[in-house]
Short mmCIF file of N, CA, C and O in Angstrom, two decimals:
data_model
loop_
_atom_site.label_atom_id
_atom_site.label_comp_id
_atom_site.label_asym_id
_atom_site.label_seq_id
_atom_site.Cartn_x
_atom_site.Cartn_y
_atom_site.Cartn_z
N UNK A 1 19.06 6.80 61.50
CA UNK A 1 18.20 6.87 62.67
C UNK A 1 18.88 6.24 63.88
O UNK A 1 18.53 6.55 65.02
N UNK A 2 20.12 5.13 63.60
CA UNK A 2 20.41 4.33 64.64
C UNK A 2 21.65 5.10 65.42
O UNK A 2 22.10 4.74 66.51
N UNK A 3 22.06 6.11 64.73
CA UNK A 3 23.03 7.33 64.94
C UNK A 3 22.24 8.32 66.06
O UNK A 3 22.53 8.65 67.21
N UNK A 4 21.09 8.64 65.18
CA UNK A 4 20.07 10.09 66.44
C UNK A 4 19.67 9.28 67.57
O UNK A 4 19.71 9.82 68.67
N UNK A 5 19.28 8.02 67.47
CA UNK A 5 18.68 7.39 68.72
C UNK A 5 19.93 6.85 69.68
O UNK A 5 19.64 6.60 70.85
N UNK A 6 21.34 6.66 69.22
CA UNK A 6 21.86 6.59 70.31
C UNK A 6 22.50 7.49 71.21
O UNK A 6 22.82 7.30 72.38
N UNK A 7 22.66 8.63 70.42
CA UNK A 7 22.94 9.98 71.04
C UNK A 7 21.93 10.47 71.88
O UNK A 7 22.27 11.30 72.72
N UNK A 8 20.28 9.99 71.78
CA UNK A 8 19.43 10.78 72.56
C UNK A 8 19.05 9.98 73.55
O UNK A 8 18.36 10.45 74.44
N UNK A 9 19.42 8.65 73.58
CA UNK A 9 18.82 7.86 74.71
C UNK A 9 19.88 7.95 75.98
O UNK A 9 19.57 7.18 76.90
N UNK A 10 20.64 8.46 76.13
CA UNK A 10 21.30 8.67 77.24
C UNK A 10 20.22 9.77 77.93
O UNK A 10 19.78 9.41 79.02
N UNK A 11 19.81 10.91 77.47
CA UNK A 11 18.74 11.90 77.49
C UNK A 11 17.47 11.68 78.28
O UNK A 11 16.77 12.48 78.90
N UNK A 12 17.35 10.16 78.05
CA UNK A 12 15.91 10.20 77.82
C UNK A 12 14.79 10.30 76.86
O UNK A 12 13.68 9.78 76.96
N UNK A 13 15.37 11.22 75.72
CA UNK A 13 14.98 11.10 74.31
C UNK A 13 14.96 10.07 74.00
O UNK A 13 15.63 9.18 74.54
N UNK A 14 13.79 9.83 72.53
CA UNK A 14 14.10 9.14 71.57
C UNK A 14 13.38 9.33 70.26
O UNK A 14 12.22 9.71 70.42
N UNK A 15 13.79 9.16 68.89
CA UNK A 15 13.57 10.24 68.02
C UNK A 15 11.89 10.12 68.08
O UNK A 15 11.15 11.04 67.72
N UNK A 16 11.48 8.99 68.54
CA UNK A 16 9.59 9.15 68.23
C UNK A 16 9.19 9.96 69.53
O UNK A 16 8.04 9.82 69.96
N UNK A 17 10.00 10.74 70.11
CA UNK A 17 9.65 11.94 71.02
C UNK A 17 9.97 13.33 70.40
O UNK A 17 9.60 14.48 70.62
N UNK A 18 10.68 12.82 69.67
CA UNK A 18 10.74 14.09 69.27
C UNK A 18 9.75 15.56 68.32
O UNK A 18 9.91 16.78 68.23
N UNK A 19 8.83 14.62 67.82
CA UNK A 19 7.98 15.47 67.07
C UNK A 19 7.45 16.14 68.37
O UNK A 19 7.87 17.28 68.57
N UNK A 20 6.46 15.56 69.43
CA UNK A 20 5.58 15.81 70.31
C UNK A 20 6.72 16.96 71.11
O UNK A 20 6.25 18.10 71.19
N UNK A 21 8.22 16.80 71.73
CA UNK A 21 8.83 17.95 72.28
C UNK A 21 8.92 19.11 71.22
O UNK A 21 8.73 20.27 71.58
N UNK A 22 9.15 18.84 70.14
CA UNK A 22 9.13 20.00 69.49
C UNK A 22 7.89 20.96 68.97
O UNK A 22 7.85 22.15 68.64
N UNK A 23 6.75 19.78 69.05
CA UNK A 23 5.50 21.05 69.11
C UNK A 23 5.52 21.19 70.26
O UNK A 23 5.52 22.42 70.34
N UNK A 24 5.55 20.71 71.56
CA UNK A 24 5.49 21.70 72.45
C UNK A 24 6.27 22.59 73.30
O UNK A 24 5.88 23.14 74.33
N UNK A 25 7.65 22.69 72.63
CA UNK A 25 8.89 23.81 72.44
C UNK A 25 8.40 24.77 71.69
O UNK A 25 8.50 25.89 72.18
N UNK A 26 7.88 24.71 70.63
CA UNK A 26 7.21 26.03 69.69
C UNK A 26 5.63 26.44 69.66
O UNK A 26 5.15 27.31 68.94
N UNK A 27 4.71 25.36 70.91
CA UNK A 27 3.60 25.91 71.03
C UNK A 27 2.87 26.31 72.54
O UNK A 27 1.77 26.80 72.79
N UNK A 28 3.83 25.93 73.27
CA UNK A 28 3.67 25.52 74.52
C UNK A 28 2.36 24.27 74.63
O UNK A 28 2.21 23.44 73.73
N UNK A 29 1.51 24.32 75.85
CA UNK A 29 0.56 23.37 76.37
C UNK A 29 -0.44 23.14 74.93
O UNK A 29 -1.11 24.01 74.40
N UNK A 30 -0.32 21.89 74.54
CA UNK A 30 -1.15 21.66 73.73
C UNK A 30 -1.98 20.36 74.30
O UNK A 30 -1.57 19.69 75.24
N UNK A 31 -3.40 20.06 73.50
CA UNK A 31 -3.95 18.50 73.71
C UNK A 31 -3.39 17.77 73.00
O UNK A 31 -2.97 18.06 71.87
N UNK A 32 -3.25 16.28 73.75
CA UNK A 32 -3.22 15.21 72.66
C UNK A 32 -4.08 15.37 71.47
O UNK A 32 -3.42 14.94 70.53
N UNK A 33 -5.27 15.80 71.04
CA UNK A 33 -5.40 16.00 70.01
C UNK A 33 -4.54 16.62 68.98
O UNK A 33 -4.13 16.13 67.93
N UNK A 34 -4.38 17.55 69.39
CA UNK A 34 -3.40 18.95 68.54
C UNK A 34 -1.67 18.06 68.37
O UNK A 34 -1.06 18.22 67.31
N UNK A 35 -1.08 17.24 69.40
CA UNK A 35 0.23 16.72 69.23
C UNK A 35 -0.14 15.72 68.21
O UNK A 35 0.30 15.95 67.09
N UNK A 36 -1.03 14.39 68.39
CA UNK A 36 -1.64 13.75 67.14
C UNK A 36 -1.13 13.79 65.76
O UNK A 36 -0.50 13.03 65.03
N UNK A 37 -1.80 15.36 65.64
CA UNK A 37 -1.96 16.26 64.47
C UNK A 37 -0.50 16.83 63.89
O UNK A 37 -0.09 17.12 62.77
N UNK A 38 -0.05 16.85 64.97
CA UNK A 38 1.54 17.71 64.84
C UNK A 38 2.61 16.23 64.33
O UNK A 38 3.30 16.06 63.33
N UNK A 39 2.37 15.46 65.41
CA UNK A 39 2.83 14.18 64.71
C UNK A 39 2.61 13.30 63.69
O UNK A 39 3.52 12.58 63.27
N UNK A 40 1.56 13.27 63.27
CA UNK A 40 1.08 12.80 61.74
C UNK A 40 0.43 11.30 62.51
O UNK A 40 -0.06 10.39 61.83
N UNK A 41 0.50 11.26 63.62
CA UNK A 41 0.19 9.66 63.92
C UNK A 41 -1.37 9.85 64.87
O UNK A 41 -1.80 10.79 65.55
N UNK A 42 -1.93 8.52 64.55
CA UNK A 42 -3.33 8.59 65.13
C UNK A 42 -3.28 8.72 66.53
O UNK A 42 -2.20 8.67 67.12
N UNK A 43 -4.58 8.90 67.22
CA UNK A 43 -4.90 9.62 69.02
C UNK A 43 -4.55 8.04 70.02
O UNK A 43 -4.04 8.28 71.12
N UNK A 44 -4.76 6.83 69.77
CA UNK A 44 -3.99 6.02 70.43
C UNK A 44 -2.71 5.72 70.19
O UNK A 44 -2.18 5.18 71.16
N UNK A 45 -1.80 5.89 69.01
CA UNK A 45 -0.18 5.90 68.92
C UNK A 45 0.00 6.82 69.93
O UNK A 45 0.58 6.57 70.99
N UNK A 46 -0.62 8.24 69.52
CA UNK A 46 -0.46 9.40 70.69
C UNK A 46 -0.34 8.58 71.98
O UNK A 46 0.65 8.04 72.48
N UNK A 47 -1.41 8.63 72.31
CA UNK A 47 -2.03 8.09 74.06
C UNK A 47 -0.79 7.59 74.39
O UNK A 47 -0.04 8.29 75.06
N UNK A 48 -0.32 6.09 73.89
CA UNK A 48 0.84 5.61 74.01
C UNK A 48 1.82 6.13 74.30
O UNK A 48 2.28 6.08 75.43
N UNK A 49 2.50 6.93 73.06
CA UNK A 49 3.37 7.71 73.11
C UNK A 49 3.84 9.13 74.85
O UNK A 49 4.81 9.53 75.50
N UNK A 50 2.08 9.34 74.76
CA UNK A 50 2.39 10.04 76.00
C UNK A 50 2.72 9.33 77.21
O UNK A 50 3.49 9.76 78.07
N UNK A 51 2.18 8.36 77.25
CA UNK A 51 2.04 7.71 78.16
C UNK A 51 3.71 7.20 78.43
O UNK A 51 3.99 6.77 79.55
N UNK A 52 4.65 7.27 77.49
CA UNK A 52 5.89 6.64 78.14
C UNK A 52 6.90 7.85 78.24
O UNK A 52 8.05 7.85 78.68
N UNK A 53 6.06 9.01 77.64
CA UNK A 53 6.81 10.25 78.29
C UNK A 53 6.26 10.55 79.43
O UNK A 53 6.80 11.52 79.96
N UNK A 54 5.71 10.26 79.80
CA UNK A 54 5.15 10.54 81.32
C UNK A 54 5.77 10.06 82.92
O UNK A 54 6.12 10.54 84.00
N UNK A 55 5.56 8.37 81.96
CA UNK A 55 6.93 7.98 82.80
C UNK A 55 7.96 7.89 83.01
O UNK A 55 8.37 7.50 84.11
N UNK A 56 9.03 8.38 81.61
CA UNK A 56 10.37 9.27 81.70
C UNK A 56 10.38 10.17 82.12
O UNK A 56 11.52 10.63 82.21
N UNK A 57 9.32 11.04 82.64
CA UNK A 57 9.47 12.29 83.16
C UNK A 57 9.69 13.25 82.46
O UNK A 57 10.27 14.13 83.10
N UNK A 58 9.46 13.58 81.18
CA UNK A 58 9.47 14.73 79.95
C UNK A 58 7.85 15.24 79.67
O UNK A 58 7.65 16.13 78.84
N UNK A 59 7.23 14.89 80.08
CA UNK A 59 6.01 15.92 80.18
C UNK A 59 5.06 15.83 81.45
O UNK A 59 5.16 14.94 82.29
N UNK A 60 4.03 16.95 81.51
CA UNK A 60 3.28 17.01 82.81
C UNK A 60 1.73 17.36 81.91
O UNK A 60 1.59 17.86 80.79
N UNK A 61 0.75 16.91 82.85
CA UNK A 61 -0.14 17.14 82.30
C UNK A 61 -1.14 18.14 83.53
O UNK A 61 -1.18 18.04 84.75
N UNK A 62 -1.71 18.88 82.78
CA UNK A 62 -2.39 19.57 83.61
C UNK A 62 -3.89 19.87 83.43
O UNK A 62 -4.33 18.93 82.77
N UNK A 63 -4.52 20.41 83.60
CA UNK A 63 -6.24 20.78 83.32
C UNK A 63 -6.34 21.42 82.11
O UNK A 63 -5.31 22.01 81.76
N UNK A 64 -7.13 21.48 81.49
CA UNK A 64 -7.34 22.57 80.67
C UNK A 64 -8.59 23.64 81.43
O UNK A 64 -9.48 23.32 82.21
N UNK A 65 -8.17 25.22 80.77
CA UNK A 65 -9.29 25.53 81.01
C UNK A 65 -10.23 26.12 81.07
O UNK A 65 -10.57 27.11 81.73
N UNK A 66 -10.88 25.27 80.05
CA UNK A 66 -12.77 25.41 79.73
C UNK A 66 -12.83 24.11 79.64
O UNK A 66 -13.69 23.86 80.48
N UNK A 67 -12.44 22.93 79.12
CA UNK A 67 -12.56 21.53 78.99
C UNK A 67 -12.70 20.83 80.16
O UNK A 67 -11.54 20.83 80.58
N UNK A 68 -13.25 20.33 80.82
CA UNK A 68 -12.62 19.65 82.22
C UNK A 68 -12.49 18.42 82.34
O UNK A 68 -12.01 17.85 83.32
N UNK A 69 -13.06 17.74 80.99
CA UNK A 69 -12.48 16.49 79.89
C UNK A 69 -11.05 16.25 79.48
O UNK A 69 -10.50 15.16 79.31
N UNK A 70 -10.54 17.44 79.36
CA UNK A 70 -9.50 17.42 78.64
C UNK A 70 -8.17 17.92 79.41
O UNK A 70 -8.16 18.83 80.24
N UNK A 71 -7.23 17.28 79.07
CA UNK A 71 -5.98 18.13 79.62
C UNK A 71 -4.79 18.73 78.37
O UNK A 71 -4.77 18.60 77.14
N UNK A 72 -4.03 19.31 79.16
CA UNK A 72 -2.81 20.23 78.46
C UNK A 72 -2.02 19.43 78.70
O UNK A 72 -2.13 19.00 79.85
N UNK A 73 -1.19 18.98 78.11
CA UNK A 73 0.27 18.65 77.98
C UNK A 73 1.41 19.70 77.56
O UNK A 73 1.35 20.40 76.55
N UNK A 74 2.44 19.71 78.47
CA UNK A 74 3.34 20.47 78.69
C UNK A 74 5.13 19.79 79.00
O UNK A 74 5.49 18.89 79.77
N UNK A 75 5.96 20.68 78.03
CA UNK A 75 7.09 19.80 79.14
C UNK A 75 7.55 19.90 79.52
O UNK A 75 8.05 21.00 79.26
N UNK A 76 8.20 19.24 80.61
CA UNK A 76 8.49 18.89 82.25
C UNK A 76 9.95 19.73 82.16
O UNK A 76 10.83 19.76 81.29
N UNK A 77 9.90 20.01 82.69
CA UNK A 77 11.42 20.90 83.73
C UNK A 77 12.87 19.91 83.18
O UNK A 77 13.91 20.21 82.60
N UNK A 78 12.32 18.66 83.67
CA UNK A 78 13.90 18.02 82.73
C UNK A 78 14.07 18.16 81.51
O UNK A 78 15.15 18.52 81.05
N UNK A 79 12.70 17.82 80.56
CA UNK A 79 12.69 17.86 79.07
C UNK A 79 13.00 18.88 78.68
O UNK A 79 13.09 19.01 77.46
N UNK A 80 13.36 20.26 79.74
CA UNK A 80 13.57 21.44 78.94
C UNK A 80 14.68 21.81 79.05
O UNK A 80 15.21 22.64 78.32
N UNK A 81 15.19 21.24 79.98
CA UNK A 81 16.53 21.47 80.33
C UNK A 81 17.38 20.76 79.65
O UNK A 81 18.19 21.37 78.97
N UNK A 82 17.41 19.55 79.67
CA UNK A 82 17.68 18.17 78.36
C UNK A 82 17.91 18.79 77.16
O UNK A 82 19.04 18.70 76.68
N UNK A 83 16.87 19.55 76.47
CA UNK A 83 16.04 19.76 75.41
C UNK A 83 17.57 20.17 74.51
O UNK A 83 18.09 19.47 73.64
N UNK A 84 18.08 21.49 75.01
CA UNK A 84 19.40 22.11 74.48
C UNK A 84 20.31 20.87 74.17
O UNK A 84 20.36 20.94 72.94
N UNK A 85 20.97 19.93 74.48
CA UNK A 85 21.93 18.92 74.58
C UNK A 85 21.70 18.22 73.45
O UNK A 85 22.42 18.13 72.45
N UNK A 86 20.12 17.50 73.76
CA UNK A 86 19.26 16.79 72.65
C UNK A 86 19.58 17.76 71.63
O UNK A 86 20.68 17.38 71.21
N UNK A 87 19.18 18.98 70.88
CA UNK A 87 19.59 19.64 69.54
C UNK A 87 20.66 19.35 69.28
O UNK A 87 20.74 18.73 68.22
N UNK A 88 22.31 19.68 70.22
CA UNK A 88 23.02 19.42 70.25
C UNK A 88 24.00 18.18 69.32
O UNK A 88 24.99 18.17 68.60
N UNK A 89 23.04 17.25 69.85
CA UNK A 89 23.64 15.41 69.75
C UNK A 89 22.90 15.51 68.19
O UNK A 89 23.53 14.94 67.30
N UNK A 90 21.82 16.08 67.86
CA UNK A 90 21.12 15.98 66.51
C UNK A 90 21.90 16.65 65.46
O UNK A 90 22.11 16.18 64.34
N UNK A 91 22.36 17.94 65.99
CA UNK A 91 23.55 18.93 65.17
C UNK A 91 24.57 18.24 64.62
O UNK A 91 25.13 18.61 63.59
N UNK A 92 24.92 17.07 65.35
CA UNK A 92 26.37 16.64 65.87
C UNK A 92 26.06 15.29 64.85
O UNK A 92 26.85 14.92 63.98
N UNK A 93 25.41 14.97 64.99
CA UNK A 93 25.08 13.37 63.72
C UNK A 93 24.63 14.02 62.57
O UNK A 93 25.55 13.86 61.76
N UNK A 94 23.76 14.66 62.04
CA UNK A 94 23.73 15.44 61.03
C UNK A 94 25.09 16.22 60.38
O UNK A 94 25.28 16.13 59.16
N UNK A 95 25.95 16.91 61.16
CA UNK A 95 27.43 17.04 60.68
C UNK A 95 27.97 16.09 60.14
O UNK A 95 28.42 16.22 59.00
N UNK A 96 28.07 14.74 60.90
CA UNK A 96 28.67 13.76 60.73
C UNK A 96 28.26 13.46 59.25
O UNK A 96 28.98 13.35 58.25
N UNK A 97 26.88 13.34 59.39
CA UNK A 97 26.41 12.61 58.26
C UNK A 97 26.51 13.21 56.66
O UNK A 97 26.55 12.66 55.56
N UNK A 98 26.54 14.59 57.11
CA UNK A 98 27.09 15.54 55.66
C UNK A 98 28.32 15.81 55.82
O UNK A 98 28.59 16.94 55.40
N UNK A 99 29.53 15.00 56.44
CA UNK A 99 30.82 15.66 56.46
C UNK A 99 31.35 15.42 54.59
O UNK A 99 31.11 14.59 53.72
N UNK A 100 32.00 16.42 54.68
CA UNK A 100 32.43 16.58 53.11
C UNK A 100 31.69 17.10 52.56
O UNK A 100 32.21 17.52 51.53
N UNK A 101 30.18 17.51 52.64
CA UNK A 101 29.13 18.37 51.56
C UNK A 101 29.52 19.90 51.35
O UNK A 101 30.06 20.42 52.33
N UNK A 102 29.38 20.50 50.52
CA UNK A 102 30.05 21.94 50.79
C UNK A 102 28.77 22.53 50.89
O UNK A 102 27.96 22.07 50.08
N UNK A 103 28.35 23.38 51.61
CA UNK A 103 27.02 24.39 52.09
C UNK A 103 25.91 24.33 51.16
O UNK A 103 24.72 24.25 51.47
N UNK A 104 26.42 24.38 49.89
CA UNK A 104 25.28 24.71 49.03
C UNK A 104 24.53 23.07 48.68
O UNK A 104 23.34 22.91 48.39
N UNK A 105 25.49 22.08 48.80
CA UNK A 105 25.23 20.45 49.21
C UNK A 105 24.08 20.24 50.07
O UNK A 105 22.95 19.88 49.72
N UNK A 106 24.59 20.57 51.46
CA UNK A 106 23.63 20.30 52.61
C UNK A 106 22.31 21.36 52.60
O UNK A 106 21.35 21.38 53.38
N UNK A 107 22.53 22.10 51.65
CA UNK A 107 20.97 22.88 51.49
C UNK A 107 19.88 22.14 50.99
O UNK A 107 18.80 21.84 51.48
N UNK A 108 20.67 21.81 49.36
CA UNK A 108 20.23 21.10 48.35
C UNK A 108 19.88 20.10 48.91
O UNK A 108 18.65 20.04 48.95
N UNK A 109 20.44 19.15 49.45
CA UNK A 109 19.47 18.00 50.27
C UNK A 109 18.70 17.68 51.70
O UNK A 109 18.13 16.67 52.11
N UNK A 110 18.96 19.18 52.36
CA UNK A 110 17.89 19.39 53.38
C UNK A 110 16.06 19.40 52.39
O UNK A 110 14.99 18.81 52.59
N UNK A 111 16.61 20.51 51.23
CA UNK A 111 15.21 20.90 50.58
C UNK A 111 15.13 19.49 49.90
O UNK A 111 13.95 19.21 49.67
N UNK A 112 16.01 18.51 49.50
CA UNK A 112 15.14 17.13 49.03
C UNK A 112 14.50 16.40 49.72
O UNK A 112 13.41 15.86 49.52
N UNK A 113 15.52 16.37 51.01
CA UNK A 113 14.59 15.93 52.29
C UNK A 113 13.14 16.44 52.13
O UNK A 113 12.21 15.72 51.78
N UNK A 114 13.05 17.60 52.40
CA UNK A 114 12.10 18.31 52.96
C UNK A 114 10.86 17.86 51.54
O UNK A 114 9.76 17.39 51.83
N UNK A 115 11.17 18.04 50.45
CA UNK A 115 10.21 17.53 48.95
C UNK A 115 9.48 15.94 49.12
O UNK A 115 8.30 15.61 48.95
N UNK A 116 10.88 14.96 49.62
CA UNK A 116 9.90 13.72 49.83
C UNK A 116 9.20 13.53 50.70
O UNK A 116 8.25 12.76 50.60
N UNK A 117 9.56 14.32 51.98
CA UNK A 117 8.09 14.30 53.28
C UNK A 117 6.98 14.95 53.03
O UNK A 117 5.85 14.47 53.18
N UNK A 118 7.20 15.88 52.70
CA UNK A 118 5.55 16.24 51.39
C UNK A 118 5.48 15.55 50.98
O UNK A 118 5.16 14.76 51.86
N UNK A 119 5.54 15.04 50.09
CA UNK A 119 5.32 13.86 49.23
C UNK A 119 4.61 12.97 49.87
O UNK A 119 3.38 12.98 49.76
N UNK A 120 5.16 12.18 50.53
CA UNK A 120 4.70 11.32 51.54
C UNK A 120 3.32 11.87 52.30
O UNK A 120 2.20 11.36 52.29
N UNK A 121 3.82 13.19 53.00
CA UNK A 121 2.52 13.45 53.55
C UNK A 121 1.28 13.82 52.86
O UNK A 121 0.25 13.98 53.51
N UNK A 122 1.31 13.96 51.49
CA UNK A 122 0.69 14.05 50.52
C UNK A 122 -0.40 12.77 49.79
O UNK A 122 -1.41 12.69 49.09
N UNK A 123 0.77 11.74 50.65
CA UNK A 123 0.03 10.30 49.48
C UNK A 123 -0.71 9.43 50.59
O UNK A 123 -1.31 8.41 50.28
#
């Protein structure tokens, strides 16, 4: 983790941004409710959380509309532009970190990865 977070904080990133940019890279404008949900973490971690992307300048918030309670979160023109580089620096420590695995290696333990976070999100 101390590998992804120093590659992304030049960015502006940092990996506990990253769940919330990536649901809203693959969903566009969502509520803090719905990012919450996407993040696995409760609606004040959220709040928080938005709240210091807001002031990095990686998301915008706007109206929703039928809610007039509620807003959309969206992200910001830098975060999207950023966004490519950030994959990038993640590609780039992940290489690192499987250098020497041969393909069928780094499968096999993407899908173990992927078994204990179920797991987890399970218990």
């Amino acid at each position: 983790m101390r590998h992804f977070e120093q590659r992304l904080r030049p960015l502006d990133f940092g990996m506990a941004y990253l769940p919330v940019v990536i649901a809203l890279e693959e969903n566009g404008a969502l509520l803090q409710k719905q990012l919450a949900e996407h993040a696995h973490v409760e609606q004040p971690t959220m709040a928080a959380l938005l709240t210091r992307m807001e002031r990095d300048g990686l998301i915008s918030r706007g109206p929703h509309p039928s809610d007039k309670r509620a807003s959309q979160i969206s992200l910001s023109a830098k975060a999207k532009a950023r966004l490519p580089l950030a994959k990038e620096q993640l590609g780039e420590v992940a290489e690192q970190a499987t250098l020497g695995f041969s393909e069928r290696e780094r499968a096999t333990f993407i899908e173990l990865l992927r078994r204990v976070v179920n797991n987890l999100d399970q218990g």
